[in-house]
XYZ file of C-alpha atoms in Angstrom:
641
model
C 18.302 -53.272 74.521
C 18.509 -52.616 71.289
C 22.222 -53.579 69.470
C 23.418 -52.240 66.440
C 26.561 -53.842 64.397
C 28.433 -51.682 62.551
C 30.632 -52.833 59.819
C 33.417 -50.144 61.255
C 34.183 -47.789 64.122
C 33.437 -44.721 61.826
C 29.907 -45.491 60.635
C 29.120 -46.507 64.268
C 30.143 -43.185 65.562
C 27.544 -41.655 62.660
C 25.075 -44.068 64.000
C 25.545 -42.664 66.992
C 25.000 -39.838 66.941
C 22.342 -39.855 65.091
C 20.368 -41.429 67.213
C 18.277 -39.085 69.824
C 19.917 -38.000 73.000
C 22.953 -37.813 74.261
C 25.301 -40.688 74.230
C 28.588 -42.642 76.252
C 31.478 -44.288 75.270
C 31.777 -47.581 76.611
C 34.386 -50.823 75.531
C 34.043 -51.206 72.250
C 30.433 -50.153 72.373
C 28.249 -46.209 72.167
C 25.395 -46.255 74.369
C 22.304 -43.942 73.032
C 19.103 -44.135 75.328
C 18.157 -48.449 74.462
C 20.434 -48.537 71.990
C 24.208 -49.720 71.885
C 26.047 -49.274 68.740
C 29.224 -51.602 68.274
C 31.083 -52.647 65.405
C 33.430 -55.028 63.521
C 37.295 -54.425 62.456
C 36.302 -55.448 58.892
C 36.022 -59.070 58.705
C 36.821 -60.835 62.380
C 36.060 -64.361 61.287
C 37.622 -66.026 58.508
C 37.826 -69.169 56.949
C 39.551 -72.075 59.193
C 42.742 -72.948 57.571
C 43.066 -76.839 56.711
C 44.811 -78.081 59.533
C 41.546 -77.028 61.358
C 39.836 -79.326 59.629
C 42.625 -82.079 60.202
C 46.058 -81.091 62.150
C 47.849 -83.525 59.011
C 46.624 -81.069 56.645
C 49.086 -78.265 58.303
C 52.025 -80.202 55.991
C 51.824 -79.604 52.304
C 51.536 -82.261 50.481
C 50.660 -82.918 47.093
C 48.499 -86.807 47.894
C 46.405 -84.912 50.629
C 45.188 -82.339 47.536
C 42.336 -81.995 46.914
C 41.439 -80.593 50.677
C 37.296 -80.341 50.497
C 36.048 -79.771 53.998
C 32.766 -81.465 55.386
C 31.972 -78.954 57.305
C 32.647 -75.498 56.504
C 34.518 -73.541 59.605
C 35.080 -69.883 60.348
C 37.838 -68.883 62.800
C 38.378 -65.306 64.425
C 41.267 -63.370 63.316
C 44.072 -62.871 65.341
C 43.844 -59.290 66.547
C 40.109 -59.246 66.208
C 39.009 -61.701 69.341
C 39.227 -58.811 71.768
C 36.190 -57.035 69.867
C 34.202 -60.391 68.875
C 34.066 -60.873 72.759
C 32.504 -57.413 73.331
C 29.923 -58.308 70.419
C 29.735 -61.667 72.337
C 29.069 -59.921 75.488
C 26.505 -56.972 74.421
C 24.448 -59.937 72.368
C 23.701 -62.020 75.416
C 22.154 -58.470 76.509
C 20.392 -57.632 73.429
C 16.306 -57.715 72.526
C 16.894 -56.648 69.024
C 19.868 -56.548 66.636
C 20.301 -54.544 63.789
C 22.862 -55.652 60.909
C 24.755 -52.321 60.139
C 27.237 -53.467 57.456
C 27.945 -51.886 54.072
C 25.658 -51.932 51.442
C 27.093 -54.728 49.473
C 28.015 -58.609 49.126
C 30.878 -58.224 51.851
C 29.280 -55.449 54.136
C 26.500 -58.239 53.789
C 29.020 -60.805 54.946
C 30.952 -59.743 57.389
C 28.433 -58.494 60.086
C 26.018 -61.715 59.287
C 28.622 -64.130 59.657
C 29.329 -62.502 63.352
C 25.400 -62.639 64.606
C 25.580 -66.273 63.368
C 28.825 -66.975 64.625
C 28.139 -66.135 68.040
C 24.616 -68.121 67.873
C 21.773 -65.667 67.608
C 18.717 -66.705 67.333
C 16.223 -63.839 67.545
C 15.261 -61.472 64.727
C 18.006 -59.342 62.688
C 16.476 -56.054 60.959
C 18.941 -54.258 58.126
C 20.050 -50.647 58.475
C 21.600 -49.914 54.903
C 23.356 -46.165 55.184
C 25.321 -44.727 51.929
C 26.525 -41.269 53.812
C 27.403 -40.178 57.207
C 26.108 -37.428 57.317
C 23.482 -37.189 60.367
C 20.636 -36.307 58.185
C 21.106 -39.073 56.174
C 21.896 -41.516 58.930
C 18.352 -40.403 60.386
C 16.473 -40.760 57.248
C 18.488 -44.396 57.095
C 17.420 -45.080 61.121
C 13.892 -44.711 59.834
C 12.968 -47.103 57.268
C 15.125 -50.703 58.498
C 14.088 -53.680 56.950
C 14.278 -57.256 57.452
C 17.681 -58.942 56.749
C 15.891 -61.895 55.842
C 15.271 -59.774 52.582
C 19.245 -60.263 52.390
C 19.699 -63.780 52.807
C 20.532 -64.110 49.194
C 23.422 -61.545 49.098
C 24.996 -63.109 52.226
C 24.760 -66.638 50.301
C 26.081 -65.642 47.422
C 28.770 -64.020 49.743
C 29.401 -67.131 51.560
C 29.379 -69.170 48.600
C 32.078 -66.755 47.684
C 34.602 -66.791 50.287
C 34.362 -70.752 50.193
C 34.877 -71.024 46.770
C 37.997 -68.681 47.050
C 39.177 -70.745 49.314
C 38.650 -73.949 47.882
C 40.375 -72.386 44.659
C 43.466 -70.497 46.446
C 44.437 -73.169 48.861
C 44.392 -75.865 46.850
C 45.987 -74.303 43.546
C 48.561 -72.515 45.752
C 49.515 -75.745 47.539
C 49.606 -77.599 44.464
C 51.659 -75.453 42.650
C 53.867 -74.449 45.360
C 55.100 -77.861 45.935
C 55.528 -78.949 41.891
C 57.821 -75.016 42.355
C 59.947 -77.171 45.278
C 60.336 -79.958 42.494
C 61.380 -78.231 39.616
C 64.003 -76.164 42.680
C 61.887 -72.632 43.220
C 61.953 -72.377 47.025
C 58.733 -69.915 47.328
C 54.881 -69.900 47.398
C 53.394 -69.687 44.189
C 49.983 -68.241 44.741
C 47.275 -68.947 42.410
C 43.652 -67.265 42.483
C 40.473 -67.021 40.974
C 40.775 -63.033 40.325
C 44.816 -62.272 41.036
C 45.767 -65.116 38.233
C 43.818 -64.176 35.786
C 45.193 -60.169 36.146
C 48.081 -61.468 36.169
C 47.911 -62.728 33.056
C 46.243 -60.176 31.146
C 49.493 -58.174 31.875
C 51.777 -60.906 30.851
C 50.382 -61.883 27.562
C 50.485 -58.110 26.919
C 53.999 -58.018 27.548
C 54.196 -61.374 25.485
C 52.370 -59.351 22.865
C 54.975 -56.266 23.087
C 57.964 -58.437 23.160
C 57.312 -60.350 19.613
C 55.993 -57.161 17.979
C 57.337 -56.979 14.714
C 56.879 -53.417 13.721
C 55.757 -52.866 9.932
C 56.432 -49.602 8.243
C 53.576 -47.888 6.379
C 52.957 -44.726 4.298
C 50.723 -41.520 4.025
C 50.360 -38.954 1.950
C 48.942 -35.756 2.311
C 48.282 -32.937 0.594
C 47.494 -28.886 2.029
C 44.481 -27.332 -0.392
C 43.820 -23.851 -0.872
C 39.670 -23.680 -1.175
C 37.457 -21.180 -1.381
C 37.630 -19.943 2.085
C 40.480 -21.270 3.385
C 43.153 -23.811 3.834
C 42.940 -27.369 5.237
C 44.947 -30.610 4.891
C 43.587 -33.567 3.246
C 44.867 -37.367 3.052
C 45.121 -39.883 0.244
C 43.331 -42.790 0.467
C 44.998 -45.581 -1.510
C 42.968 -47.899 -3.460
C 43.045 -51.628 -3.583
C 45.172 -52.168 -6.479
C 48.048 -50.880 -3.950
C 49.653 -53.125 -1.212
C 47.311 -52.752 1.945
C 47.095 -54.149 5.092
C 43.776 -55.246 6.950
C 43.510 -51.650 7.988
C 43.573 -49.643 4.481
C 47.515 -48.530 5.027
C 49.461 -48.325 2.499
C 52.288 -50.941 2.730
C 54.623 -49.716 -0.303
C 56.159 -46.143 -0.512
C 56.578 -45.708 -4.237
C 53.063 -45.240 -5.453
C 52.332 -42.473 -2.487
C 56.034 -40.827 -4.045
C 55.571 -41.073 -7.324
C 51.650 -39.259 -6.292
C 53.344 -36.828 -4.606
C 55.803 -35.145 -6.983
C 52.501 -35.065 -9.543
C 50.596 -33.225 -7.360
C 51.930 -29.252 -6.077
C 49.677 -27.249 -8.703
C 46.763 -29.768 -9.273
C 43.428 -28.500 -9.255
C 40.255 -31.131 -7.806
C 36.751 -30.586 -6.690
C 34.895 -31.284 -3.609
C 33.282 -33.895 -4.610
C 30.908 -35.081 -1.312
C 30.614 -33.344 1.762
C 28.885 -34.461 5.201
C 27.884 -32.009 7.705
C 26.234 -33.993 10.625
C 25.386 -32.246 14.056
C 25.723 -34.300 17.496
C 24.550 -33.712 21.089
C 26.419 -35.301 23.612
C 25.472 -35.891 27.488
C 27.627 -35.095 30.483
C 29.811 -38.464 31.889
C 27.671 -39.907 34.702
C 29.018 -39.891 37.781
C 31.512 -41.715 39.152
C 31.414 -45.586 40.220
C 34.540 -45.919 42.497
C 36.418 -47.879 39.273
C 35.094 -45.289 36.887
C 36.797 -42.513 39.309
C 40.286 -44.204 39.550
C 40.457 -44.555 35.593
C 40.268 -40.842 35.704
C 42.677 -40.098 38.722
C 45.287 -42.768 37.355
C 45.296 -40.715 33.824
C 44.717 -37.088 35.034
C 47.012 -37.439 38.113
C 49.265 -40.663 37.992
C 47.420 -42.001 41.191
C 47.642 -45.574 41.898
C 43.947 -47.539 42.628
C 45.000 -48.236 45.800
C 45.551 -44.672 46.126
C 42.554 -43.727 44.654
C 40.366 -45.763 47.121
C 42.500 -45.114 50.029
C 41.257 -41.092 49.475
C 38.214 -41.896 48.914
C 37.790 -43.786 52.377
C 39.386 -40.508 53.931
C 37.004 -38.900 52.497
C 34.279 -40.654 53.403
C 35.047 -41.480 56.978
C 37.293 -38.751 58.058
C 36.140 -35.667 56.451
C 32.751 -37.078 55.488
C 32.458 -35.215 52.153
C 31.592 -38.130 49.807
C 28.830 -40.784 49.940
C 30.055 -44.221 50.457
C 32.763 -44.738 48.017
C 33.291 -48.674 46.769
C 30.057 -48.430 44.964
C 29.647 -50.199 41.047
C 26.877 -47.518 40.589
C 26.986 -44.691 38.079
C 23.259 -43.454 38.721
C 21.375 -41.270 41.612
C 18.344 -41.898 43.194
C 15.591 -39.351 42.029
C 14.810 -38.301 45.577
C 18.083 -36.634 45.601
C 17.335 -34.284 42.738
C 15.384 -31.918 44.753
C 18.035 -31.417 47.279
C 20.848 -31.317 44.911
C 21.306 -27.581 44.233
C 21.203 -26.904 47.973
C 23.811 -30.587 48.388
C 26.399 -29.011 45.738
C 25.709 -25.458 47.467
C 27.202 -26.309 50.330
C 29.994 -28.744 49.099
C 31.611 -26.493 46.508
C 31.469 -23.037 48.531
C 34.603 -23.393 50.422
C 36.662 -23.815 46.533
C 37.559 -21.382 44.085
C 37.525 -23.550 41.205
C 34.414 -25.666 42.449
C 32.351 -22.525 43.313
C 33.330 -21.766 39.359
C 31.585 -24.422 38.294
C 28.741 -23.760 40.543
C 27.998 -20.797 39.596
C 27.355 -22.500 35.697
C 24.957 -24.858 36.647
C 21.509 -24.611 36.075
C 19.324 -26.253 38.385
C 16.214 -26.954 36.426
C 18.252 -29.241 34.323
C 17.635 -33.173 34.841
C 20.176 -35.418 32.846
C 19.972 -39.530 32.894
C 21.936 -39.831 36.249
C 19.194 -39.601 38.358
C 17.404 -43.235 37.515
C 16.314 -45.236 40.655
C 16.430 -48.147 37.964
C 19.664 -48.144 37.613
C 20.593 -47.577 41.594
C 20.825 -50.787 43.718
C 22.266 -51.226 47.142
C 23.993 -48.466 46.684
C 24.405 -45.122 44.086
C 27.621 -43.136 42.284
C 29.948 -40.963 44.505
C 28.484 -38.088 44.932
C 29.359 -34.942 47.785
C 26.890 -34.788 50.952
C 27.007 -31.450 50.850
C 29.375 -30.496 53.674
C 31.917 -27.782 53.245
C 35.150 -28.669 51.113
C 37.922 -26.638 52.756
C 40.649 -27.152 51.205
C 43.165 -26.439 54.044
C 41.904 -29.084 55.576
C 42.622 -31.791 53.061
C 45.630 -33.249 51.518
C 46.678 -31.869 47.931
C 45.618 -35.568 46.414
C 42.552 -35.604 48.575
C 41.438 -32.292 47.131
C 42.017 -32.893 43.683
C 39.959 -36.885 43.988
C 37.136 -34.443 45.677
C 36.938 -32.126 43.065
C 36.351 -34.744 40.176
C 33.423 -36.328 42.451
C 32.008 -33.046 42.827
C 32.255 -32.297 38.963
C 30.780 -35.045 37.507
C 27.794 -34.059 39.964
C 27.734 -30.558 39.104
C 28.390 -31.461 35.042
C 24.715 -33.563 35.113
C 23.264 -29.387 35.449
C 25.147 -28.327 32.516
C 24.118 -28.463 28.506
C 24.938 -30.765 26.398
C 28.373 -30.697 24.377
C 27.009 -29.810 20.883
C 29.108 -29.694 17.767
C 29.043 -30.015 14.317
C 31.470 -32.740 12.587
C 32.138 -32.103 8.834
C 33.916 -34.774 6.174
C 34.842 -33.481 3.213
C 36.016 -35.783 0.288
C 38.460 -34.445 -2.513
C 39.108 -35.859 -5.844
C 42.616 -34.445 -6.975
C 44.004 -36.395 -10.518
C 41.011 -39.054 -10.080
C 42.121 -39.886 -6.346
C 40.543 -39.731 -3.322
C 41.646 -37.508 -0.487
C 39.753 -37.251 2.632
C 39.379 -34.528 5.966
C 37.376 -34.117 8.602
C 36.670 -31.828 11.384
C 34.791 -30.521 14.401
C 32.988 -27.396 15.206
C 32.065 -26.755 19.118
C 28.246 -25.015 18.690
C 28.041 -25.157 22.305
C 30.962 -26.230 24.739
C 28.321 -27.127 27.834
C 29.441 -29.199 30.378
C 33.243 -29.486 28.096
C 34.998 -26.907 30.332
C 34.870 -28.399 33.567
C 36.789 -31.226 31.706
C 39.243 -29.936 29.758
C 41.292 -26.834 29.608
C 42.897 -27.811 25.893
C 42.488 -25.897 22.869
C 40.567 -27.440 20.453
C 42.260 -28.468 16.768
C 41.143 -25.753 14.164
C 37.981 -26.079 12.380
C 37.779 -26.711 8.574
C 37.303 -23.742 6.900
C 33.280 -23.195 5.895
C 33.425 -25.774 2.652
C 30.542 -25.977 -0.338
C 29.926 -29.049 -2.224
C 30.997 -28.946 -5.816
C 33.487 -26.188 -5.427
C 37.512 -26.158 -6.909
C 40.387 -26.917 -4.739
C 43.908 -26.436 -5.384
C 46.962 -27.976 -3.881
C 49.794 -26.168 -2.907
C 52.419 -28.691 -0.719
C 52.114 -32.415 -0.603
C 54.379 -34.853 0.998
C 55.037 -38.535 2.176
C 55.345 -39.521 5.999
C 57.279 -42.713 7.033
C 55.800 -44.523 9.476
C 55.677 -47.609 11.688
C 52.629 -49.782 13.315
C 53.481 -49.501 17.041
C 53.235 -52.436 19.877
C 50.357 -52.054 22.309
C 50.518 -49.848 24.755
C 51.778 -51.322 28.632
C 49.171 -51.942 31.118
C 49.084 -48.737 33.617
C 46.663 -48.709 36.748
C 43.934 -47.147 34.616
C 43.808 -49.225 31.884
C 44.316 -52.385 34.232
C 41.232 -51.300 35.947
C 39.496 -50.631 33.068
C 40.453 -54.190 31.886
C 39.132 -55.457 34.571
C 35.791 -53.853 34.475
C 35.283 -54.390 31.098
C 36.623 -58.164 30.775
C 34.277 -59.356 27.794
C 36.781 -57.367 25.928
C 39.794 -59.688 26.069
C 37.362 -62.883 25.846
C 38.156 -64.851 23.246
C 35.801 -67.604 22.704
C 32.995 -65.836 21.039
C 30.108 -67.585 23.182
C 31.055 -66.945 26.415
C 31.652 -63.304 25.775
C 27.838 -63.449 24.671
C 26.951 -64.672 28.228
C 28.855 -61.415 29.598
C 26.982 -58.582 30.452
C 28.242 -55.281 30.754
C 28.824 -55.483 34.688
C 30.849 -58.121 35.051
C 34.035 -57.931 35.675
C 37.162 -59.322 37.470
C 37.253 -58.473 40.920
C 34.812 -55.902 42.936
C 34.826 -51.776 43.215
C 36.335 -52.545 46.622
C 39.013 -55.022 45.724
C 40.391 -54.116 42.194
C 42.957 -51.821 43.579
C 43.944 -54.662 46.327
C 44.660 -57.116 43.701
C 46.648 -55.006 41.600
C 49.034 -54.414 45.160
C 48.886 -57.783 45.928
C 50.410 -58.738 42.713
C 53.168 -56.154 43.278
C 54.042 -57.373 47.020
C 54.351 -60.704 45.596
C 56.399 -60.324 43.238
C 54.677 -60.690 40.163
C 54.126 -57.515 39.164
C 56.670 -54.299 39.040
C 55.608 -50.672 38.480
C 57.886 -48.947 36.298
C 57.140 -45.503 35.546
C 53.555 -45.303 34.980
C 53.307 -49.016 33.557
C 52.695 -52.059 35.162
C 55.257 -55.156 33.819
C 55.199 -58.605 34.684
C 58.078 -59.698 36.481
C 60.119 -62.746 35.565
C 58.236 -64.834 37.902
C 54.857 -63.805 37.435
C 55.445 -64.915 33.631
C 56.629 -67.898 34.707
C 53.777 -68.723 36.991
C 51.520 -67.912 34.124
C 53.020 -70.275 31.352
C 53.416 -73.155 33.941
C 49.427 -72.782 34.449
C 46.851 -74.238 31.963
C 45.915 -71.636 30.370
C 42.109 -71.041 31.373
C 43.419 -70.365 35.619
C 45.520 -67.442 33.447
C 42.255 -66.166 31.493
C 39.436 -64.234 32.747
C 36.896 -66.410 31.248
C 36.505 -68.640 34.354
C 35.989 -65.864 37.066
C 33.812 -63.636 34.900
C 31.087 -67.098 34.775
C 31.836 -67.455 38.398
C 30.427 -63.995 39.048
C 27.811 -64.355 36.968
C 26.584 -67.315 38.631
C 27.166 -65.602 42.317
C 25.015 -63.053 40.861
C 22.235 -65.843 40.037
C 22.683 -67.047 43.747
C 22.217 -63.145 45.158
C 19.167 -63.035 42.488
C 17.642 -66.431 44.215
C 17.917 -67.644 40.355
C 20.598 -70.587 41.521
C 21.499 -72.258 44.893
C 24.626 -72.464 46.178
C 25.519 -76.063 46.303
C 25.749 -76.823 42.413
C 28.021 -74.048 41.966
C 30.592 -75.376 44.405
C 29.942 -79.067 42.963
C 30.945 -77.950 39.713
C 34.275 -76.034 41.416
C 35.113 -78.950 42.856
C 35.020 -80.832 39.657
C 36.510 -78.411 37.643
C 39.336 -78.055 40.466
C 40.357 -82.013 40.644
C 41.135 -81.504 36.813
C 43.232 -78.369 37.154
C 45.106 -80.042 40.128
C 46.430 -83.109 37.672
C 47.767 -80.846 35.198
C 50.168 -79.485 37.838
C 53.665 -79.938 36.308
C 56.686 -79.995 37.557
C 58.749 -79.950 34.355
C 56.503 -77.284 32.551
C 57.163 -75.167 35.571
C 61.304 -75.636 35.677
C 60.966 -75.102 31.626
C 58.869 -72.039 32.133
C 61.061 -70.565 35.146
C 64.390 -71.246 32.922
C 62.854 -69.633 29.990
C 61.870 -66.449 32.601
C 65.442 -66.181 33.915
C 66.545 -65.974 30.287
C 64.581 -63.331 29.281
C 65.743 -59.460 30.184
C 63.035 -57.891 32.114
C 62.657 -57.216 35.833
C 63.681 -59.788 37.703
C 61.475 -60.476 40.922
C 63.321 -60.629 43.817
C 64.317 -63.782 45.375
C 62.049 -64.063 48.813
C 62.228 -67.073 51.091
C 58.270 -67.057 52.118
C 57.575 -68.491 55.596
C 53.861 -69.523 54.550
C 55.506 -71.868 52.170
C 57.330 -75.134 52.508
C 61.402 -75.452 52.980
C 63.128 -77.635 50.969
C 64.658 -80.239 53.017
C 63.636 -78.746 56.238
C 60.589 -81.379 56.907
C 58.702 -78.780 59.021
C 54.940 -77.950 58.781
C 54.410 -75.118 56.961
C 50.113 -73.329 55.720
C 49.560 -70.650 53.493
C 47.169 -68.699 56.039
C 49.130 -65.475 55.757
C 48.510 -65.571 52.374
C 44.599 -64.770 51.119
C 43.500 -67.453 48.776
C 40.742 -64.987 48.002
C 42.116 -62.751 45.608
């Protein structure tokens, strides 16, 4: 018999029937001809907790720290032992076994981990699918490879989860109990990717609370030229008061400018005229796609991916969605007119949009250099019927299917003009745009573009006819929102501050995965250290506090975006796993002596000072009770995150 693991019940029914012949339904299990197709319930095994290891380590305490097992162990999840015994079963059965999981580091994982668990021994081939659709299920059916080819990803995986846990358990414990000391009764979770989020939103409330706005001035001035009108603005030179961005920091040289000017003739005195050509987006990678949502339609990530999974599993209409990919393989060119044919038909607006694209086109999205284990969203090409999906699941599918369809448009081409003034021997300076061809701009954007300057001619007279002084104040960064917290997060070199390190960065790294971004953000809420109000996202009082009773580098991203670089190095087979949890270890005996218990009672005091949201006060059973002596783990809470 031939067993296939599936990483979940959905992709094993697409297995299924994809395979010849008719099939049955049995516990837990298809059967098709030889073949059996089970699957996992996500992860069933996870790591032991530390009183596995030793039944003293169930107490917290603060001299058992750091807890470094020998021996790493794996334990099944409670409601997950039913379906690890079928597996066990249909293994003891099984002549060949096929590792079905995701195409990534945790689909890797979490179906290896199981094979090895239960102590097979014989040969493992890979079966890597990206859409359930049966065509493509078939086409995945023939060409599995060896999962020895894999090894690496499931190491760096492993290497992973362990290091997640040595990080969360130990930090959390550690910091939990100096939170007893200095009278918080609570856990105080710390980890490697949750932290560090955590703290880009609190230093940028930090940063909005001790703004100190500055007022500034402009001047500007409406010319009549030869063809037109347009508005120009003065550009102060550097005998005025100016600050490190050119504005003008005193009003009375901008006033004194302005009553001079109504009548004054000029010249244009240099003039740019520059035409640009710009490509469609790409498609979308799954982060990439809840920027968008979060702006365009106030979705949540969690939201975002939660469609997307519908949309992948229930109404299969999207490939597989937690991909870091913004490229498509070329073999998918050739089908892709008949792909988007049969996606869009069922909707008015998409069958718009099909109806503009031209076919013969090929933009940079389709690069097999750029796709890995797995490519950008993309439709599969079944029907979209809209009565058949929710309003938010229609509106995520229709941005999928766009950015595919936008890849057969033209490109955006327009011309941008500057035009310099001279008016009383000062400069004034405009610009503006000119759409020569809107191409793929439409499907984007529904706005009216700003006016274009009128046609302009080097050399030729201006006159001005109004002129006037605006008041106006530098403005506090804006507050993180889902969209811009995910964007942080994928783009993390940005808010790296020592200058070598963000060398090391490349442009993929990141905190946190495609498929757990939008987790962490609503794990940070459900704990308490994080409030949504309105469209922002605000640190509560106690997330703040957590953060300034940390040394600094757990709160900075610095430390987790090295940490997936060298996970990277292990999946590459450039680095073993063993030196990278040495140096954790190392690095982790250091952060636990700096645990404080009066920094932490001086940074909660300071928190309940301040006016802000104020996290609610929850008595946390996977923490310890002051006074109460009883055991007490923090396995309900994921160190991983």
């Amino acid at each position: 018999m031939r067993l296939i693991i599936a990483e979940k019940p959905s992709l094993a029914r697409a297995i299924a029937e994809a395979l010849p012949g008719t099939s049955r339904k049995q516990e837990g299990a298809i059967v098709a001809g030889d073949t059996t197709v089970t699957w996992c319930l996500g992860h069933l095994l996870e790591q032991a907790p530390p009183d596995a290891y030793d039944p003293a380590l169930k107490q917290w305490r603060l001299d058992a720290l750091p807890i470094l097992p020998e021996r790493w162990k794996l334990t099944p999840r409670p409601k997950a032992r039913g379906q690890l015994a079928v597996i066990r079963r249909l293994l003891k059965q099984a002549d060949e076994v096929v590792h079905a999981g995701d195409p990534d580091r945790e689909g890797q994982l979490l179906v290896q981990e199981v094979i090895e668990h239960l102590g097979w021994k014989g040969r493992v081939s890979r079966l890597l699918v990206s859409d359930l659709n049966r065509p493509a299920v078939q086409r995945a059916l023939a060409r599995l490879e060896d999962n020895a080819r894999y090894q690496p990803l499931y190491r760096a995986a492993e290497s992973r989860a362990r290091a997640d846990w040595l990080y969360g358990i130990n930090l959390t414990r550690a910091w939990t109990l100096t939170g007893r000391q200095a009278g918080h009764d609570g856990v105080l979770s710390v980890g490697r990717v949750q932290t560090p989020v955590l703290g880009l939103v609190v230093r940028r409330d930090n940063e909005i609370r001790d703004f100190v706005p500055r007022p500034f001035f402009v001047l500007w001035a409406d010319l009549a030229v030869a063809h037109g009108q347009l508005r120009a603005w003065w550009v102060p030179g550097e005998r005025h008061p100016l600050d490190d961005q050119g504005r003008l920091l005193d009003r009375a040289p901008a006033a004194l400018l302005a009553e001079r000017l109504p009548g004054a003739e000029g010249r244009l005195t240099r003039l740019q005229s520059q035409e640009k050509r710009q490509a469609a987006p790409l498609p979308y990678s799954l982060s990439a796609l809840q920027v968008d949502a979060a702006r365009r339609f106030g979705l949540s990530a969690k939201a975002v991916l939660d469609t997307c999974q519908a949309l992948y599993e229930r109404h299969q209409l999207i490939t597989y969605p937690r991909s870091d990919c913004r490229y498509l393989p070329e073999e998918h060119f050739a089908s892709a007119r008949a792909t988007l044919a049969g996606a869009c038909g069922g909707d008015e607006t998409l069958r718009g949009w099909l109806a503009g694209a031209d076919f013969t086109r090929r933009s940079r999205a389709w690069n097999d250099k750029q796709v890995g284990a797995h490519h950008a969203l993309a439709p599969t090409g079944r029907p979209m019927d809209p009565a058949r999906l929710s309003t938010t699941e229609a509106k995520v599918f229709r941005l999928i299917a766009r950015n595919v369809l936008a890849q057969f448009y033209p490109a955006l081409a327009t011309r941008e003009v500057k035009a310099e003034f001279t008016l009383l021997e000062e400069t004034f300076r405009t610009r503006g745009q000119v759409v020569l061809d809107p191409g793929w701009k439409p499907l984007f954007t529904t706005r009216e573009e700003a006016p274009p300057l009128p046609p302009l001619t080097e050399g030729e007279g201006c006159r001005v006819q109004e002129a006037g002084v605006e008041d106006r104040e530098t403005r506090p960064p804006e507050p993180f929102t889902d969209a811009s917290l995910i964007k942080a997060m994928m783009n993390i070199a940005r808010y790296v501050e020592d200058p070598a390190v963000r060398r090391t960065l490349r442009e993929h790294d990141g905190l946190g995965t495609e498929a757990t971004r939008a987790g962490i953000i609503e794990t940070l809420v459900e704990r308490g250290y994080l409030v949504r109000r309105a469209k922002a996202l605000r640190a509560t009082r106690l997330g703040s506090a957590l953060i300034a009773s940390l040394p600094e580098a757990v709160g900075r991203p610095e430390r987790t975006a090295l940490w997936e670089q060298r996970l990277a190095a292990i999946a590459e087979q450039e680095a073993e796993p063993a030196p990278f949890l040495a140096a954790l270890v190392a690095d982790l005996r250091g952060l636990l002596a700096s645990a404080d218990a009066r920094r932490l009672q001086e940074a909660l005091a300071t928190a309940r000072g301040e006016e802000g949201p104020a996290a609610p006060a929850r008595r946390q059973r996977s923490g310890p009770r002051r006074g109460s002596g009883k055991r007490a783990s923090p396995r309900r809470r994921k160190a991983s995150s």
